[in-house]
Amino acid sequence: MKYANRFFRIAGLFGMPFFYIPVIIYFLETSKSIAINLIIMIILAEIACGAIKYIYPKQRPVPMQRKTFFQVYMAGSFPSTHTARIAALAAAIAMIYPNKIFIFIGALLVIGVGYSRIYLKKHYLIDVVAGLLIGAAIAYLVVMQKSALLQKLIGKCTAT
């Protein structure tokens, strides 16, 4: 049991913001537009999940104090922001690089983070599923919006 707790705590780290720092640094070196998209997606996931947590303050499986503004955010169970972040990253990478290995690794990360949140009694299944859907939707909107904008720019460039 002790090793399982440690394993799932480590798995949950892939949903933490500091995990994205080396990922963003990597993409800053290879593709600034992808790095910017990742930053936008993380910010949007935080805003969307935070807003929902304040509007719908669902208690976590192990209740936490709700005295301060920050505690209200931290005590909110629905949706899982960890899962939203990793789902946004995995979905974006899968859309940008539709490689079976990347998709498989991304799916494993999403499942691992999501399950770790349930195992550690931080979230319920519905919280994790909602986080997954929010993250995937954010990635889709950011990546597709960029694609639509590029298409418009290409169309204007070829028309002149």
Short mmCIF file of C-alpha atoms in Angstrom, two decimals, residues 12-159:
data_model
loop_
_atom_site.label_atom_id
_atom_site.label_comp_id
_atom_site.label_asym_id
_atom_site.label_seq_id
_atom_site.Cartn_x
_atom_site.Cartn_y
_atom_site.Cartn_z
CA GLY A 12 -0.13 12.82 -10.26
CA LEU A 13 2.88 15.08 -10.77
CA PHE A 14 2.32 14.85 -14.54
CA GLY A 15 -0.81 16.94 -13.98
CA MET A 16 1.05 19.67 -12.06
CA PRO A 17 2.00 22.97 -13.69
CA PHE A 18 5.76 22.52 -13.07
CA PHE A 19 5.71 19.41 -15.30
CA TYR A 20 4.93 21.70 -18.22
CA ILE A 21 7.96 23.96 -17.74
CA PRO A 22 10.46 21.54 -19.40
CA VAL A 23 7.85 20.66 -22.05
CA ILE A 24 7.35 24.35 -22.87
CA ILE A 25 11.12 24.97 -22.85
CA TYR A 26 11.55 22.08 -25.31
CA PHE A 27 8.94 23.54 -27.64
CA LEU A 28 10.39 27.05 -27.31
CA GLU A 29 13.51 25.58 -28.90
CA THR A 30 11.65 23.62 -31.60
CA SER A 31 8.36 25.44 -32.22
CA LYS A 32 7.48 28.70 -30.50
CA SER A 33 3.87 28.51 -31.71
CA ILE A 34 3.35 25.13 -30.01
CA ALA A 35 4.95 26.46 -26.82
CA ILE A 36 2.60 29.46 -26.87
CA ASN A 37 -0.38 27.17 -27.50
CA LEU A 38 0.61 25.03 -24.50
CA ILE A 39 0.85 28.10 -22.28
CA ILE A 40 -2.57 29.27 -23.50
CA MET A 41 -4.05 25.81 -22.88
CA ILE A 42 -2.69 25.62 -19.32
CA ILE A 43 -4.03 29.09 -18.53
CA LEU A 44 -7.44 28.26 -20.03
CA ALA A 45 -7.60 24.98 -18.09
CA GLU A 46 -6.84 26.80 -14.84
CA ILE A 47 -9.44 29.47 -15.56
CA ALA A 48 -12.16 27.04 -16.68
CA CYS A 49 -11.64 24.58 -13.83
CA GLY A 50 -11.23 27.33 -11.25
CA ALA A 51 -14.43 29.07 -12.35
CA ILE A 52 -16.38 25.82 -12.19
CA LYS A 53 -14.97 25.05 -8.73
CA TYR A 54 -16.20 28.42 -7.44
CA ILE A 55 -19.61 28.15 -9.13
CA TYR A 56 -20.10 24.50 -8.12
CA PRO A 57 -18.15 23.96 -4.87
CA LYS A 58 -18.30 20.16 -4.70
CA GLN A 59 -16.47 18.67 -1.70
CA ARG A 60 -13.54 16.31 -2.25
CA PRO A 61 -13.74 12.67 -1.07
CA VAL A 62 -11.63 13.75 1.92
CA PRO A 63 -13.07 17.17 2.83
CA MET A 64 -10.78 20.18 3.16
CA GLN A 65 -11.19 23.58 4.86
CA ARG A 66 -12.92 26.35 2.88
CA LYS A 67 -12.12 29.50 4.88
CA THR A 68 -10.09 31.51 2.35
CA PHE A 69 -10.50 32.18 -1.36
CA PHE A 70 -7.52 29.90 -2.11
CA GLN A 71 -8.85 27.14 0.17
CA VAL A 72 -12.18 27.20 -1.67
CA TYR A 73 -10.29 26.55 -4.92
CA MET A 74 -8.09 23.85 -3.41
CA ALA A 75 -11.02 22.13 -1.66
CA GLY A 76 -13.09 21.93 -4.84
CA SER A 77 -13.35 18.48 -6.33
CA PHE A 78 -15.18 19.14 -9.59
CA PRO A 79 -13.53 19.16 -12.11
CA SER A 80 -10.02 17.71 -11.79
CA THR A 81 -7.60 20.41 -12.92
CA HIS A 82 -4.72 17.90 -12.93
CA THR A 83 -6.62 15.78 -15.45
CA ALA A 84 -7.65 18.82 -17.50
CA ARG A 85 -4.02 19.93 -17.85
CA ILE A 86 -2.65 16.54 -18.89
CA ALA A 87 -5.60 15.89 -21.20
CA ALA A 88 -5.03 19.25 -22.91
CA LEU A 89 -1.34 18.45 -23.41
CA ALA A 90 -1.99 14.90 -24.64
CA ALA A 91 -4.79 15.96 -26.99
CA ALA A 92 -2.76 18.83 -28.43
CA ILE A 93 0.28 16.63 -29.05
CA ALA A 94 -1.96 13.97 -30.63
CA MET A 95 -3.49 16.57 -32.97
CA ILE A 96 -0.17 18.18 -33.87
CA TYR A 97 1.78 14.91 -34.13
CA PRO A 98 -0.74 12.16 -34.99
CA ASN A 99 1.71 9.37 -34.24
CA LYS A 100 0.42 6.17 -32.60
CA ILE A 101 3.23 6.15 -30.06
CA PHE A 102 2.54 9.76 -28.97
CA ILE A 103 -1.19 9.02 -28.76
CA PHE A 104 -0.54 5.88 -26.69
CA ILE A 105 1.86 7.66 -24.30
CA GLY A 106 -0.58 10.56 -23.97
CA ALA A 107 -3.46 8.21 -23.21
CA LEU A 108 -1.35 6.43 -20.57
CA LEU A 109 -0.47 9.74 -18.95
CA VAL A 110 -4.10 10.88 -18.88
CA ILE A 111 -5.27 7.55 -17.45
CA GLY A 112 -2.40 7.50 -14.93
CA VAL A 113 -3.04 11.03 -13.69
CA GLY A 114 -6.80 10.53 -13.63
CA TYR A 115 -6.61 7.27 -11.74
CA SER A 116 -4.04 8.68 -9.32
CA ARG A 117 -6.48 11.46 -8.39
CA ILE A 118 -9.18 8.89 -7.60
CA TYR A 119 -6.79 6.49 -5.82
CA LEU A 120 -5.42 9.26 -3.59
CA LYS A 121 -9.00 10.29 -2.72
CA LYS A 122 -8.65 13.74 -4.23
CA HIS A 123 -11.45 13.31 -6.79
CA TYR A 124 -14.39 11.19 -7.80
CA LEU A 125 -14.61 9.52 -11.22
CA ILE A 126 -16.99 12.20 -12.53
CA ASP A 127 -14.44 14.91 -11.59
CA VAL A 128 -11.73 13.15 -13.58
CA VAL A 129 -13.99 12.59 -16.60
CA ALA A 130 -15.04 16.25 -16.55
CA GLY A 131 -11.38 17.33 -16.35
CA LEU A 132 -10.53 15.07 -19.29
CA LEU A 133 -13.36 16.53 -21.39
CA ILE A 134 -12.48 20.12 -20.47
CA GLY A 135 -8.79 19.59 -21.27
CA ALA A 136 -9.50 17.88 -24.58
CA ALA A 137 -12.00 20.58 -25.56
CA ILE A 138 -9.51 23.34 -24.72
CA ALA A 139 -6.79 21.64 -26.77
CA TYR A 140 -9.15 21.18 -29.69
CA LEU A 141 -10.24 24.81 -29.61
CA VAL A 142 -6.71 26.18 -29.31
CA VAL A 143 -5.18 23.90 -31.97
CA MET A 144 -8.12 24.18 -34.37
CA GLN A 145 -8.43 27.93 -33.90
CA LYS A 146 -4.76 28.26 -34.84
CA SER A 147 -5.35 26.01 -37.84
CA ALA A 148 -8.39 28.03 -38.95
CA LEU A 149 -6.43 31.27 -38.58
CA LEU A 150 -3.57 29.86 -40.65
CA GLN A 151 -6.01 28.78 -43.37
CA LYS A 152 -7.44 32.31 -43.52
CA LEU A 153 -3.96 33.82 -43.72
CA ILE A 154 -2.89 31.35 -46.42
CA GLY A 155 -6.07 32.10 -48.36
CA LYS A 156 -5.41 35.83 -48.20
CA CYS A 157 -1.76 35.40 -49.21
CA THR A 158 -2.61 33.24 -52.23
CA ALA A 159 -5.44 35.56 -53.30
#
